[in-house]
Structures are given as C-alpha cells and as structure tokens.
Amino acid sequence: MNDRGTRVLRLDALARVEGEAALHLRVAGDSVAETRLRIYEPPRFFEAFLIGRGHTEPPDITARICGICPVAYQMSACQAIENACGVTVDGPLAELRRLLYCGEWIESHTLHIYLLHAPDFLGRADVVELARDQRAVVERGLRIKQTGNAILEQLGGRPIHPVNVRVGGFYRTPGREELRPLEERLRQAREDALETVRWVATFDFPDVVCDHDLFALRDPGRYAIDSGTPAVMAAQGQGPALREFNLAEFEQHIREGQVPHSTARTSALDGRRYLTGPLARYAINGRWLHPVATEAAREAGLGDPLTGAVCQNPFRSIVVRAVEVVQAIEEALRIISRYERPPRPAVEVPPRQAAGTGATEAPRGLLYHRYALTEDGTLTEARIIPPTAQNQTAIEEDVRKAVQARLETAGPPADDEELTHVCERAIRNHDPCISCAAHFLDVTVERT
Amino acid sequence: MSGRVVVIGVGNPLRGDDGVGPATVEALRGLVPDGTVLTVSDGEPARMLDLWRGADTVVVVEVLRAQPARPGKLHTLTAADAASRTARTASTHALGLGECLALAQALGQLPQRLVVHAMEVTDVELGAPLSEAVRSALPELVDRVAASVRQAHGPNHEQ
C-alpha cells in the first residue's frame, strides 16, 4: 500500500446491501478526500408513473417499489390520499393497518439483523457461513421472520406485495378466529426476539458516536409506527432538544437537492445533515416502548428509554432493531387480543380536488408521500421521499469517519480489502434499501 | 416421481428481463397438471424456504447474467450448480438465489429435488419490457419448465 499517495476505492456493488449501490472513496495520504455513495433509486420512476392514474391506485402501485417494505409504501400512500380527500381512518381499521405494519417491521428488521448485519460482528463472510456453524441461531432468525411473513400473508392476502390493502381500509377484514393462529406464533416469536436482543447485545461494538440530527415521527403515548408528527432532535449542542412541525410543512423543512454522483436526491433538514430510522425513533419515542421491550433495551445496554436514553452509535443500530422487533411483536399481540371485526372493511374515500400528505415509519425510517388530485381523483402530482435517500448524506459522513478512524489507527496500514470492509460495515449499519434493484455481487477495487 | 410440486418464478416484472420468472409462471397456467403450485417470489431466502416447505419437487425459474452475454440462452442447473454461481445471478432481492440455496443446504432445508431453469439476460432497466431476445426464447423456457413439472408428477403426465 502507498500510504502517502492518493488512492481510489470503487465498490461497484455492495455485498449484503439490498439492491444496488456503489461507493467511490478517494484517499489522499492519511485522510479521506471524498466519499460518494451512489444509489440507484426507483421511487422517482414511480412518481412519474403515477401521474394520470386514479386516486385509488397509489397503494398498489407504490407497493412495488420495495419487496422488503411494501406495507410502508401502501400505508403512507393511503394516508396521503385520505388526507387529500378529508377522510380519517380510525378505530379497528387503523388497528388492523398497524398490525399489518408490525408484520413488516418484524420481517424486515429480522432479515437485516440475521441475514445481512450479524455476520459483520461475528467475522463471517455471510449468513451461509454463519448457518454452517450456528444453525440454531439462524433458524431462530428465520422463525421470527416467518412470523412476520404470516401476518403479511393473513392481512395482505399474499406473502409478497400485499393485495388486500386499499384506500379507506381493506378489501376484506379477518374475523377474530382467523387471527388466533397468529397469536401462538407471536408468543414463540417474542421469546425468540428476546433471545435475539440478548444475542446482539454481546457483539463487539466499535466505539463510535454519530453527530447527525435525528428525525422521526412522534406519537405521544405510543412508539411511532403508522402515525405521528415529524420531530427533530438536534445533535448535541446544535439546537433545541426536540422540535416538531406539521406534516403539511414537510417539504419546507426537508429540502431535496441533486448531486451528480447519484440518481437518488439528497436531503437536508433545515439545511443540516440528519438521520432517520431506528436510532432516531428510539431517541424520540423510546419512553413509549412496551414494558417488555423497555426492559430488553435496558438489559442490552441501551440505557433507560424511560429517561430519554439516546443511542448514537450506528453500530448498535442492530440492538435497537432487535428491541424494535420485540416492540412490534408486543404491539401485534396487543392488537390481536383486543380485535373486533369492524362493521365494514373500508370507509368511502370520495375524491376531491386537493393535495394531501402522509408519513409513516418504514423499518428504515420516515417515508413521506404527497399527492395532488383533480375533482375526479386523477393524480396530477406525486412526491415520494424514502428514508434511504434522506439518510444518504449521513451515511457518507459515517463512511468518511470510519475510514478516517482506521487510517489514523496505529499499527499496520489498511489495505484496500480492509478499507472496503470498513466501508461496507458503516453502510450496512443503516440498512439502506435500494429497492427494486437488480443485485449484482461483483465488487471491484481500483487503485491509482 | 410424484408428490407436491412447486414452481417458483423469481424476479421483478418492473425490471425488464428480470420479469422472466413471473412471465413463465403466468404462461404455465393451464399447461401443468392440477395440484401444481405456481407461485412467484422476489427470491428473499426466508420466503423461498417457506414456499418450498413440504414440497417434493421444486422448479425455480431465474435469470442469469453471463459474460459475454447471450440473451435468451437457456440453462438448466442443479441446486449445486446454482449455488456456485452467486456472483452471476441477477435478481431483485437482498441475497441471490445462489446464497439462498447454499443457506438452505446449510440448514438442511433443501427440497429433495430442485431444478433451476435460468435464462441469460442483459437488460434489467427499471420500467423496461422484456427484451426481444428474451421474448423469443420464452416459449422454449416455458416448455422446459412444463416438462420438468410433468416429469415430477410421474409417468401419467409424461408426454
């Protein structure tokens, strides 16, 4: 390695990141000169694709943006349309939506924890290597994930790209008896999820603190999933501890810009870099975790969420995700235990000429939709701001810091292979979703 | 042979030629014996394991990227073949079919019989239709998958 010269690392594809992304890193001497994360982002294609469609179509169309979090797209889309039409869906229908969303959190988080992220901490190349010597552990992960799948299948009508969701509610709602088998699976999943929290808490975490502003929905009284008000917790010493703004003002605060190196737009929150996702949710909503999840968080060393504990170490996001799986399972059990079949599967949502916004907490962070409709419900505008695009700048900064820290470490200098691994780990902490992408595993490293 | 037969078309119809798997499954309706499970998937491993639980024979339809590309060329692979091609598989999910099969093997969850019919593709652009080369080769792929299914169902269904 030439320690003093300039070298360029180019990861043409990142292994174990969903979909496609590439990273360009330029190292000059002992410092990182440039970090450019390139994301091939599909929601922009969908924004154009939606124009001219009817107001009942966005939930089905946008569900196709992501195979891992279709429910998030459906829920944000439904809310935005209903908001435009002046309709509120509440009561048992809203609870059923939340249950469906819990299913997605369970399966999406568990996929990331077990199949993508844990191998980083255990020195395994991937989950296949992990499964060869810790079979029971991987089986436990698959069990939890399949419970999430079962919720999706029951409420969504099929295991991928649910078809039972519509603007105003569902096409069909289940009877109490139909949800009962899920209860048993969820109880087993709760034990598995608590084991997961204990397991990931034993991992070895680099001592890193990120200083991004944190951004999540806030839903006083409960841990935000499918509703809430946008809230910002400023990085230490950078502003008020917590502030909120109306969802209608979202695009006044979140400004998107374009950078030449990525098809995804980058976002700034009132001009500053920010992070959305599990760390932000935990910081802003931690006090409203279920008691079982609260205790799990305490035991896992995340601090006491009841006193507003904040986790700023992106490597510990795997622990926060594990706690959120417990939370989603507890919430799913609570909803099922109180469920009464609503009198009708959906409320009417007659169109009107208006614009509306919707935002929910996708597993990877806040997902915002805005639509404008004509009188007959034809869409004239569609805006989708997904969490990965919002996090892009924060991820770049984390990568820069991680590589810089390695370059400053005493001992043998890092070769390109090791730096590549450092970058991939820093990126996987955030579980970026570059959805609907084709996934090529070739990785190229270039030096100059 | 007999028993439960599951056909899984892996891919994303919104990504050009990556829609080969779902397109094949659609074309198979009415061509395969009753009782054959026809399904599509994004290929995510936990879902794949769920889909083939309890199946005696699994037929997977996937796309394959090769250098140099010969779009439309068909390959029939065993589970072991497919598992060794992790770096060349193009699909729309977190882990490729190769990793999925290797994981299933490590967990002892590979079906008794599994065959992969794969087509070489190049164009997986978002919003693109199936390319001409792929469309032309699709009927032969459908024939091959249907033949695998009939073979799995036993001599009464052989043609």
Coordinates of C-alpha atoms in Angstrom, one line a residue:
Chain A
M1 CA 0.0 0.0 0.0
N2 CA 1.2 3.5 -0.8
D3 CA 0.4 5.3 2.5
R4 CA 1.2 8.8 1.3
G5 CA -0.2 8.7 -2.2
T6 CA -3.7 9.1 -3.4
R7 CA -5.8 6.0 -4.0
V8 CA -9.3 5.4 -5.0
L9 CA -11.5 2.6 -3.9
R10 CA -14.5 1.9 -6.0
L11 CA -17.0 -0.6 -4.8
D12 CA -19.2 -1.2 -7.9
A13 CA -21.7 -3.1 -5.9
L14 CA -22.0 -3.6 -2.2
A15 CA -22.5 -7.1 -0.9
R16 CA -25.3 -7.6 1.5
V17 CA -27.0 -4.3 0.9
E18 CA -30.4 -4.6 -0.6
G19 CA -30.4 -3.8 -4.2
E20 CA -27.8 -1.6 -5.9
A21 CA -25.4 0.9 -4.5
A22 CA -21.9 1.9 -5.3
L23 CA -19.3 3.7 -3.3
H24 CA -16.5 5.9 -4.5
L25 CA -13.8 6.7 -1.9
R26 CA -10.8 8.8 -2.5
V27 CA -8.0 8.6 0.0
A28 CA -5.1 11.1 -0.2
G29 CA -2.3 10.3 2.1
D30 CA -3.8 9.8 5.6
S31 CA -7.1 11.4 5.0
V32 CA -10.3 10.7 3.2
A33 CA -10.7 13.3 0.5
E34 CA -14.0 12.2 -0.9
T35 CA -16.9 9.9 -0.1
R36 CA -19.6 9.5 -2.7
L37 CA -22.4 6.9 -2.2
R38 CA -24.2 6.3 -5.4
I39 CA -27.7 4.9 -5.1
Y40 CA -30.0 3.8 -7.9
E41 CA -33.3 4.9 -6.6
P42 CA -36.5 3.8 -8.1
P43 CA -39.2 6.0 -6.3
R44 CA -38.6 8.8 -8.9
F45 CA -39.6 6.5 -11.6
F46 CA -42.8 5.8 -9.7
E47 CA -43.5 9.5 -9.2
A48 CA -43.7 10.0 -13.0
F49 CA -45.5 6.7 -13.4
L50 CA -48.4 7.7 -11.1
I51 CA -49.4 10.9 -12.9
G52 CA -52.7 10.4 -14.6
R53 CA -53.6 7.4 -12.5
G54 CA -56.7 7.2 -10.3
H55 CA -56.7 8.1 -6.6
T56 CA -57.3 4.5 -5.6
E57 CA -54.1 3.2 -7.3
P58 CA -51.1 4.5 -5.4
P59 CA -51.2 1.8 -2.6
D60 CA -51.0 -1.0 -5.2
I61 CA -48.5 0.7 -7.5
T62 CA -46.1 2.1 -4.8
A63 CA -46.1 -1.3 -3.0
R64 CA -44.0 -2.5 -5.9
I65 CA -41.2 0.0 -5.1
C66 CA -39.9 -2.4 -2.4
G67 CA -40.1 -6.1 -1.9
I68 CA -39.0 -5.8 1.7
C69 CA -41.2 -2.9 2.8
P70 CA -44.3 -2.7 0.6
V71 CA -46.6 -2.1 3.5
A72 CA -44.7 1.1 4.4
Y73 CA -45.4 2.4 0.8
Q74 CA -49.0 1.3 1.0
M75 CA -49.6 2.9 4.4
S76 CA -48.0 6.3 3.5
A77 CA -49.8 6.3 0.2
C78 CA -53.2 5.6 1.7
Q79 CA -52.8 8.3 4.3
A80 CA -51.8 10.9 1.8
I81 CA -54.8 10.2 -0.4
E82 CA -57.2 10.1 2.5
N83 CA -55.7 13.3 3.8
A84 CA -56.3 14.9 0.4
C85 CA -59.9 13.6 0.4
G86 CA -60.6 14.7 4.0
V87 CA -61.1 11.2 5.4
T88 CA -59.7 9.8 8.6
V89 CA -59.4 6.0 9.0
D90 CA -59.5 5.1 12.7
G91 CA -60.8 2.5 15.1
P92 CA -60.4 -1.2 14.3
L93 CA -59.4 -0.5 10.7
A94 CA -56.5 1.7 11.9
E95 CA -55.5 -1.0 14.3
L96 CA -55.5 -3.6 11.6
R97 CA -53.3 -1.4 9.5
R98 CA -50.9 -1.1 12.4
L99 CA -50.9 -4.9 12.8
L100 CA -50.0 -5.3 9.2
Y101 CA -47.2 -2.8 9.6
C102 CA -46.0 -4.7 12.7
G103 CA -45.7 -7.8 10.5
E104 CA -43.5 -5.8 8.1
W105 CA -41.2 -4.4 10.9
I106 CA -40.8 -8.0 12.3
E107 CA -39.8 -9.5 8.9
S108 CA -37.8 -6.6 7.6
H109 CA -35.8 -6.0 10.8
T110 CA -35.1 -9.7 11.3
L111 CA -34.0 -10.1 7.7
H112 CA -31.4 -7.3 8.3
I113 CA -30.3 -8.5 11.7
Y114 CA -29.8 -12.1 10.9
L115 CA -29.1 -12.4 7.1
L116 CA -27.2 -9.2 6.4
H117 CA -25.9 -7.5 9.6
A118 CA -24.9 -10.1 12.2
P119 CA -22.2 -11.7 10.0
D120 CA -20.2 -8.4 10.3
F121 CA -19.9 -8.7 14.0
L122 CA -19.2 -12.4 14.1
G123 CA -16.4 -12.4 11.5
R124 CA -18.4 -14.5 9.0
A125 CA -18.5 -13.7 5.3
D126 CA -22.2 -14.1 5.2
V127 CA -25.3 -15.8 6.7
V128 CA -24.4 -19.1 4.9
E129 CA -21.1 -19.3 6.7
L130 CA -23.0 -18.4 9.9
A131 CA -25.6 -21.1 9.3
R132 CA -22.9 -23.7 8.9
D133 CA -21.7 -23.4 12.5
Q134 CA -24.6 -21.7 14.3
R135 CA -27.5 -23.4 12.7
A136 CA -29.9 -23.0 15.6
V137 CA -29.2 -19.2 15.7
V138 CA -30.1 -18.8 12.0
E139 CA -33.1 -21.0 12.4
R140 CA -34.3 -18.8 15.2
G141 CA -34.0 -15.7 12.9
L142 CA -35.9 -17.4 10.2
R143 CA -38.6 -18.4 12.6
I144 CA -39.2 -14.8 13.7
K145 CA -39.1 -13.6 10.1
Q146 CA -41.6 -16.1 9.0
T147 CA -44.0 -15.0 11.8
G148 CA -43.8 -11.5 10.2
N149 CA -44.5 -13.1 6.8
A150 CA -47.5 -14.9 8.3
I151 CA -49.0 -11.6 9.4
L152 CA -48.5 -10.1 6.0
E153 CA -50.0 -13.1 4.3
Q154 CA -53.0 -13.2 6.6
L155 CA -53.8 -9.5 6.3
G156 CA -52.2 -8.7 3.0
G157 CA -53.6 -11.6 1.1
R158 CA -50.3 -13.0 -0.1
P159 CA -46.7 -13.2 1.2
I160 CA -45.2 -10.5 -1.2
H161 CA -46.7 -7.3 -2.4
P162 CA -49.9 -7.4 -0.4
V163 CA -53.1 -7.0 -2.4
N164 CA -55.7 -6.6 0.3
V165 CA -54.9 -3.0 1.2
R166 CA -57.0 -0.2 -0.3
V167 CA -57.5 3.5 0.2
G168 CA -60.0 3.7 3.2
G169 CA -59.0 0.3 4.7
F170 CA -59.0 -3.2 3.3
Y171 CA -60.9 -5.2 0.7
R172 CA -61.6 -7.9 3.4
T173 CA -61.0 -7.9 7.1
P174 CA -60.4 -11.1 9.0
G175 CA -62.6 -12.4 11.8
R176 CA -61.2 -12.9 15.3
E177 CA -60.8 -16.6 14.8
E178 CA -58.6 -16.1 11.8
L179 CA -56.1 -14.1 13.8
R180 CA -55.9 -16.7 16.6
P181 CA -53.2 -18.9 14.9
L182 CA -51.0 -15.8 14.7
E183 CA -51.2 -15.3 18.4
E184 CA -49.4 -18.6 19.1
R185 CA -46.7 -17.9 16.6
L186 CA -46.2 -14.4 18.0
R187 CA -45.7 -15.8 21.5
Q188 CA -43.0 -18.0 20.3
A189 CA -41.6 -15.1 18.3
R190 CA -41.5 -13.0 21.4
E191 CA -39.2 -15.5 23.1
D192 CA -37.0 -15.7 20.0
A193 CA -36.9 -11.9 19.8
L194 CA -35.9 -11.5 23.4
E195 CA -33.1 -14.1 22.8
T196 CA -32.1 -12.0 19.7
V197 CA -31.7 -8.9 21.8
R198 CA -29.5 -10.8 24.3
W199 CA -27.5 -12.2 21.5
V200 CA -26.8 -9.0 19.6
A201 CA -26.0 -7.2 22.9
T202 CA -23.0 -9.5 23.3
F203 CA -21.4 -8.3 20.0
D204 CA -18.3 -6.2 20.0
F205 CA -19.2 -2.6 19.0
P206 CA -16.6 -0.1 17.8
D207 CA -16.7 3.0 20.0
V208 CA -18.3 5.5 17.6
V209 CA -20.7 8.4 18.1
C210 CA -22.5 10.0 15.2
D211 CA -23.5 13.6 15.4
H212 CA -26.4 13.8 12.9
D213 CA -29.7 15.4 13.8
L214 CA -32.3 12.7 14.4
F215 CA -35.6 12.7 12.6
A216 CA -38.7 10.5 13.3
L217 CA -42.4 10.7 13.7
R218 CA -43.5 11.3 17.3
D219 CA -46.8 9.9 18.5
P220 CA -47.1 10.7 22.2
G221 CA -48.3 7.7 24.2
R222 CA -47.1 5.1 21.8
Y223 CA -44.0 4.1 19.8
A224 CA -44.5 5.7 16.4
I225 CA -45.1 3.3 13.5
D226 CA -48.0 4.3 11.4
S227 CA -48.7 7.8 12.6
G228 CA -47.3 10.8 14.3
T229 CA -45.9 14.3 13.9
P230 CA -42.4 14.9 12.3
A231 CA -40.0 15.6 15.2
V232 CA -36.3 16.6 15.2
M233 CA -33.8 16.0 17.9
A234 CA -30.8 18.2 17.2
A235 CA -27.3 16.8 17.5
Q236 CA -25.7 17.7 20.9
G237 CA -25.4 21.5 21.3
Q238 CA -26.8 22.2 17.9
G239 CA -30.3 23.5 18.8
P240 CA -33.4 22.7 20.9
A241 CA -33.6 19.2 22.3
L242 CA -36.8 18.5 20.4
R243 CA -39.0 20.4 18.0
E244 CA -41.9 19.4 15.8
F245 CA -43.5 20.7 12.7
N246 CA -46.7 19.9 10.8
L247 CA -46.6 17.3 8.1
A248 CA -48.1 19.8 5.7
E249 CA -44.9 21.8 6.0
F250 CA -42.6 18.8 5.4
E251 CA -41.2 20.0 2.1
Q252 CA -40.4 23.4 3.6
H253 CA -38.1 21.8 6.1
I254 CA -36.8 18.8 4.1
R255 CA -35.1 20.2 1.1
E256 CA -34.0 17.9 -1.6
G257 CA -31.1 18.5 -3.8
Q258 CA -29.4 16.7 -6.6
V259 CA -25.8 15.6 -6.7
P260 CA -24.1 14.5 -9.8
H261 CA -22.9 11.1 -8.5
S262 CA -26.3 9.6 -7.5
T263 CA -29.7 9.3 -9.1
A264 CA -31.1 9.5 -5.6
R265 CA -31.7 13.0 -4.4
T266 CA -30.1 14.0 -1.1
S267 CA -32.0 15.8 1.6
A268 CA -31.2 18.4 4.2
L269 CA -33.4 19.2 7.2
D270 CA -33.4 23.0 7.7
G271 CA -30.1 23.0 6.0
R272 CA -28.5 20.3 8.1
R273 CA -27.5 16.7 7.7
Y274 CA -29.8 14.3 9.5
L275 CA -30.6 10.6 10.2
T276 CA -33.9 8.8 10.1
G277 CA -34.6 5.2 11.1
P278 CA -34.2 3.1 14.3
L279 CA -31.7 5.3 16.1
A280 CA -33.9 8.4 15.6
R281 CA -37.1 6.5 16.5
Y282 CA -35.5 5.1 19.7
A283 CA -34.3 8.6 20.7
I284 CA -37.6 10.3 20.1
N285 CA -40.1 7.5 21.1
G286 CA -38.2 5.3 23.5
R287 CA -40.2 6.3 26.5
W288 CA -43.3 4.7 24.9
L289 CA -41.9 1.2 24.4
H290 CA -43.9 -1.7 25.9
P291 CA -42.5 -2.7 29.3
V292 CA -41.0 -5.9 27.9
A293 CA -39.2 -4.0 25.2
T294 CA -38.1 -1.3 27.7
E295 CA -36.6 -4.0 29.9
A296 CA -34.9 -5.6 26.9
A297 CA -33.4 -2.3 25.9
R298 CA -32.1 -1.7 29.4
E299 CA -30.6 -5.2 29.7
A300 CA -28.9 -4.7 26.3
G301 CA -27.1 -1.7 27.5
L302 CA -29.0 0.9 25.5
G303 CA -29.7 2.9 28.7
D304 CA -33.1 3.6 30.1
P305 CA -35.6 4.6 27.5
L306 CA -38.0 5.9 30.2
T307 CA -35.5 8.6 31.0
G308 CA -35.0 9.5 27.3
A309 CA -31.9 7.5 26.6
V310 CA -30.4 8.0 23.2
C311 CA -28.2 5.6 21.2
Q312 CA -25.8 7.5 18.9
N313 CA -23.5 4.6 18.0
P314 CA -24.6 3.5 14.5
F315 CA -23.0 0.0 15.1
R316 CA -25.5 -0.5 17.9
S317 CA -28.4 0.0 15.5
I318 CA -28.6 -3.8 15.4
V319 CA -29.5 -3.8 19.1
V320 CA -32.1 -1.1 18.6
R321 CA -33.6 -3.1 15.7
A322 CA -33.8 -6.1 17.9
V323 CA -35.6 -4.1 20.5
E324 CA -38.0 -2.8 17.9
V325 CA -38.8 -6.4 16.9
V326 CA -39.8 -7.1 20.5
Q327 CA -41.9 -3.9 20.4
A328 CA -43.6 -4.9 17.1
I329 CA -44.4 -8.3 18.5
E330 CA -45.8 -6.9 21.7
E331 CA -47.9 -4.4 19.7
A332 CA -49.2 -7.2 17.4
L333 CA -50.2 -9.3 20.3
R334 CA -52.0 -6.3 21.9
I335 CA -53.9 -5.5 18.8
I336 CA -55.0 -9.1 18.2
S337 CA -56.1 -9.5 21.8
R338 CA -58.5 -6.6 21.5
Y339 CA -59.6 -7.1 17.9
E340 CA -63.2 -7.0 16.9
R341 CA -64.0 -7.3 13.3
P342 CA -65.1 -3.8 12.0
P343 CA -68.6 -3.4 10.6
R344 CA -67.2 -2.8 7.2
P345 CA -63.8 -3.4 5.6
A346 CA -63.2 0.1 4.4
V347 CA -64.6 3.6 4.6
E348 CA -65.6 5.5 1.4
V349 CA -63.0 7.9 0.2
P350 CA -64.7 10.1 -2.5
P351 CA -62.2 12.2 -4.5
R352 CA -62.0 15.9 -4.5
Q353 CA -59.6 18.5 -5.9
A354 CA -57.0 18.8 -3.3
A355 CA -53.5 17.8 -2.2
G356 CA -52.6 15.6 0.8
T357 CA -49.6 14.3 2.7
G358 CA -48.9 11.1 4.5
A359 CA -45.9 9.8 6.5
T360 CA -45.2 6.6 8.4
E361 CA -42.2 5.0 10.0
A362 CA -40.9 2.4 7.5
P363 CA -38.4 0.0 9.0
R364 CA -35.6 2.2 7.6
G365 CA -37.1 5.5 8.6
L366 CA -39.6 8.1 7.8
L367 CA -41.4 7.7 4.5
Y368 CA -43.2 10.7 3.1
H369 CA -45.8 10.8 0.3
R370 CA -47.7 13.7 -1.2
Y371 CA -50.3 13.6 -4.0
A372 CA -52.4 16.2 -5.7
L373 CA -55.8 15.2 -7.2
T374 CA -58.3 16.6 -9.6
E375 CA -62.0 16.6 -8.9
D376 CA -62.4 13.1 -10.4
G377 CA -59.4 11.7 -8.5
T378 CA -56.8 11.8 -11.3
L379 CA -53.3 12.3 -9.9
T380 CA -51.6 15.4 -11.1
E381 CA -48.6 15.3 -8.7
A382 CA -46.8 12.6 -6.8
R383 CA -43.9 13.0 -4.4
I384 CA -42.2 10.2 -2.6
I385 CA -39.3 10.8 -0.2
P386 CA -37.9 7.5 1.0
P387 CA -35.7 7.1 4.1
T388 CA -32.6 5.8 2.3
A389 CA -32.4 9.0 0.1
Q390 CA -32.8 11.1 3.3
N391 CA -30.0 9.2 5.0
Q392 CA -27.6 9.3 2.1
T393 CA -25.6 12.3 3.4
A394 CA -25.4 10.9 6.9
I395 CA -24.2 7.5 5.6
E396 CA -21.5 9.2 3.5
E397 CA -20.3 11.0 6.7
D398 CA -20.3 7.8 8.7
V399 CA -18.2 6.1 6.0
R400 CA -15.8 9.0 5.9
K401 CA -15.4 8.9 9.7
A402 CA -15.0 5.1 9.8
V403 CA -12.3 5.1 7.1
Q404 CA -10.6 8.2 8.7
A405 CA -10.5 6.4 12.1
R406 CA -8.9 3.4 10.5
L407 CA -6.3 5.4 8.7
E408 CA -5.4 7.1 12.0
T409 CA -5.1 3.8 13.9
A410 CA -1.6 2.8 14.9
G411 CA -0.2 -0.5 13.6
P412 CA -0.1 -1.9 10.1
P413 CA -1.7 0.2 7.4
A414 CA -5.0 -0.9 6.0
D415 CA -5.0 -2.4 2.5
D416 CA -7.8 -1.9 0.1
E417 CA -9.6 -5.0 1.1
E418 CA -9.8 -4.0 4.7
L419 CA -10.9 -0.5 3.8
T420 CA -13.6 -2.0 1.6
H421 CA -14.8 -4.0 4.5
V422 CA -14.8 -0.9 6.8
C423 CA -17.0 1.0 4.3
E424 CA -19.4 -1.9 3.8
R425 CA -19.9 -2.2 7.6
A426 CA -20.5 1.5 8.0
I427 CA -23.1 1.4 5.3
R428 CA -24.9 -1.8 6.5
N429 CA -25.4 -0.2 9.9
H430 CA -28.1 1.9 8.2
D431 CA -29.8 -1.0 6.3
P432 CA -30.1 1.2 3.2
C433 CA -32.8 -0.1 0.9
I434 CA -32.1 0.4 -2.7
S435 CA -35.3 -1.2 -3.6
C436 CA -36.4 -2.9 -6.8
A437 CA -32.9 -3.1 -7.9
A438 CA -31.1 -5.9 -9.6
H439 CA -28.5 -7.2 -7.3
F440 CA -25.0 -7.9 -8.7
L441 CA -22.4 -9.2 -6.4
D442 CA -19.2 -8.3 -8.3
V443 CA -17.0 -5.9 -6.3
T444 CA -14.2 -4.0 -8.0
V445 CA -11.5 -2.3 -6.1
E446 CA -9.3 0.1 -8.1
R447 CA -6.1 1.9 -7.1
T448 CA -4.4 4.9 -8.7
Chain B
M1 CA -41.9 -39.4 -9.3
S2 CA -44.8 -37.8 -7.6
G3 CA -45.7 -35.6 -4.6
R4 CA -46.1 -31.9 -4.1
V5 CA -44.7 -29.9 -7.0
V6 CA -44.0 -26.2 -6.6
V7 CA -42.9 -23.8 -9.4
I8 CA -41.3 -20.5 -8.2
G9 CA -40.8 -17.8 -10.7
V10 CA -38.2 -15.4 -9.2
G11 CA -38.0 -11.9 -10.4
N12 CA -39.5 -8.5 -10.7
P13 CA -41.8 -7.7 -13.7
L14 CA -40.9 -4.0 -13.3
R15 CA -37.2 -4.6 -14.1
G16 CA -37.2 -5.6 -17.8
D17 CA -35.8 -9.0 -18.4
D18 CA -35.8 -9.7 -14.6
G19 CA -39.5 -10.4 -15.2
V20 CA -38.8 -13.7 -16.9
G21 CA -39.6 -15.8 -13.8
P22 CA -43.1 -14.3 -13.2
A23 CA -43.8 -14.3 -17.0
T24 CA -43.0 -18.0 -17.2
V25 CA -45.3 -18.8 -14.3
E26 CA -48.1 -16.9 -15.9
A27 CA -47.6 -18.8 -19.2
L28 CA -47.7 -22.1 -17.3
R29 CA -51.3 -21.7 -16.2
G30 CA -53.4 -24.4 -17.8
L31 CA -50.3 -26.2 -19.1
V32 CA -49.3 -28.1 -16.0
P33 CA -51.2 -30.8 -14.0
D34 CA -53.8 -29.8 -11.4
G35 CA -52.2 -29.6 -7.9
T36 CA -49.0 -28.0 -9.2
V37 CA -48.3 -24.9 -7.0
L38 CA -47.5 -22.0 -9.3
T39 CA -46.0 -19.0 -7.4
V40 CA -43.8 -16.0 -7.8
S41 CA -41.2 -14.6 -5.4
D42 CA -38.7 -11.8 -5.0
G43 CA -36.3 -14.6 -4.1
E44 CA -35.7 -13.5 -0.5
P45 CA -34.4 -16.6 1.2
A46 CA -36.8 -16.9 4.2
R47 CA -39.7 -16.6 1.8
M48 CA -38.2 -19.2 -0.6
L49 CA -37.8 -21.6 2.3
D50 CA -41.4 -21.0 3.2
L51 CA -42.6 -21.6 -0.3
W52 CA -40.9 -24.9 -0.7
R53 CA -41.6 -26.3 2.7
G54 CA -43.3 -29.7 2.3
A55 CA -42.6 -29.8 -1.4
D56 CA -41.1 -32.9 -3.0
T57 CA -40.0 -31.2 -6.2
V58 CA -39.2 -27.6 -6.7
V59 CA -38.7 -25.9 -10.1
V60 CA -37.2 -22.4 -9.9
V61 CA -37.2 -20.0 -12.8
E62 CA -34.5 -17.4 -12.6
V63 CA -32.4 -15.0 -14.7
L64 CA -28.7 -15.3 -15.2
R65 CA -26.1 -12.7 -16.2
A66 CA -23.1 -14.0 -18.0
Q67 CA -20.0 -12.5 -19.7
P68 CA -20.2 -12.3 -22.7
A69 CA -23.9 -12.1 -22.7
R70 CA -26.1 -14.3 -24.8
P71 CA -29.5 -13.0 -24.0
G72 CA -32.2 -15.7 -24.4
K73 CA -29.8 -18.6 -23.8
L74 CA -31.3 -21.2 -21.5
H75 CA -29.5 -23.1 -18.7
T76 CA -30.7 -26.0 -16.6
L77 CA -28.9 -26.1 -13.3
T78 CA -28.9 -28.4 -10.3
A79 CA -29.1 -26.8 -6.8
A80 CA -25.3 -27.3 -6.5
D81 CA -24.7 -25.6 -9.9
A82 CA -26.8 -22.6 -9.0
A83 CA -25.3 -22.3 -5.5
S84 CA -21.9 -21.9 -7.1
R85 CA -23.0 -19.1 -9.4
T86 CA -23.6 -16.5 -6.7
A87 CA -21.7 -13.7 -8.5
R88 CA -23.5 -14.1 -11.7
T89 CA -27.1 -14.2 -10.7
A90 CA -29.3 -11.1 -11.1
S91 CA -32.4 -10.9 -9.1
T92 CA -34.3 -8.3 -7.1
H93 CA -33.5 -9.2 -3.5
A94 CA -31.1 -8.9 -0.7
L95 CA -29.4 -12.2 -1.4
G96 CA -29.2 -14.1 -4.6
L97 CA -30.6 -17.5 -5.5
G98 CA -27.1 -19.0 -5.0
E99 CA -26.9 -17.8 -1.4
C100 CA -30.5 -18.9 -0.8
L101 CA -29.7 -22.4 -1.9
A102 CA -26.4 -22.5 0.0
L103 CA -28.3 -21.3 3.1
A104 CA -31.0 -23.9 2.6
Q105 CA -28.3 -26.6 2.3
A106 CA -26.5 -25.4 5.5
L107 CA -29.8 -25.6 7.3
G108 CA -30.8 -29.0 5.9
Q109 CA -33.8 -27.4 4.2
L110 CA -33.2 -28.1 0.5
P111 CA -36.1 -29.9 -1.1
Q112 CA -35.4 -33.5 -2.2
R113 CA -35.5 -32.5 -5.8
L114 CA -34.7 -29.0 -7.0
V115 CA -34.0 -27.8 -10.6
V116 CA -33.3 -24.3 -11.7
H117 CA -34.2 -23.2 -15.3
A118 CA -32.4 -20.0 -15.9
M119 CA -32.3 -17.6 -18.9
E120 CA -29.4 -15.3 -19.7
V121 CA -30.4 -11.7 -19.8
T122 CA -28.8 -8.3 -20.0
D123 CA -31.5 -5.6 -19.8
V124 CA -32.9 -5.2 -16.3
E125 CA -33.7 -1.5 -16.6
L126 CA -36.5 -0.2 -14.4
G127 CA -39.7 0.1 -16.4
A128 CA -38.4 -1.7 -19.4
P129 CA -40.4 -4.5 -21.1
L130 CA -39.0 -8.0 -21.8
S131 CA -36.3 -7.6 -24.5
E132 CA -36.9 -9.2 -27.9
A133 CA -34.3 -11.9 -27.3
V134 CA -35.9 -12.9 -24.1
R135 CA -39.4 -12.8 -25.6
S136 CA -38.3 -15.1 -28.4
A137 CA -36.8 -17.6 -26.0
L138 CA -39.7 -17.6 -23.5
P139 CA -41.8 -20.3 -25.2
E140 CA -38.9 -22.8 -25.0
L141 CA -38.3 -21.9 -21.4
V142 CA -42.0 -22.5 -20.6
D143 CA -41.8 -25.9 -22.4
R144 CA -38.8 -26.9 -20.4
V145 CA -40.4 -25.9 -17.1
A146 CA -43.6 -27.7 -18.0
A147 CA -41.6 -30.8 -18.9
S148 CA -39.9 -30.7 -15.5
V149 CA -43.2 -30.4 -13.8
R150 CA -44.8 -33.3 -15.8
Q151 CA -41.7 -35.4 -15.0
A152 CA -42.1 -34.7 -11.3
H153 CA -45.7 -35.7 -11.4
G154 CA -44.9 -39.1 -12.8
P155 CA -45.4 -41.2 -15.9
N156 CA -49.1 -40.5 -16.3
H157 CA -48.2 -36.9 -17.1
E158 CA -45.2 -37.5 -19.4
Q159 CA -45.8 -36.5 -23.0

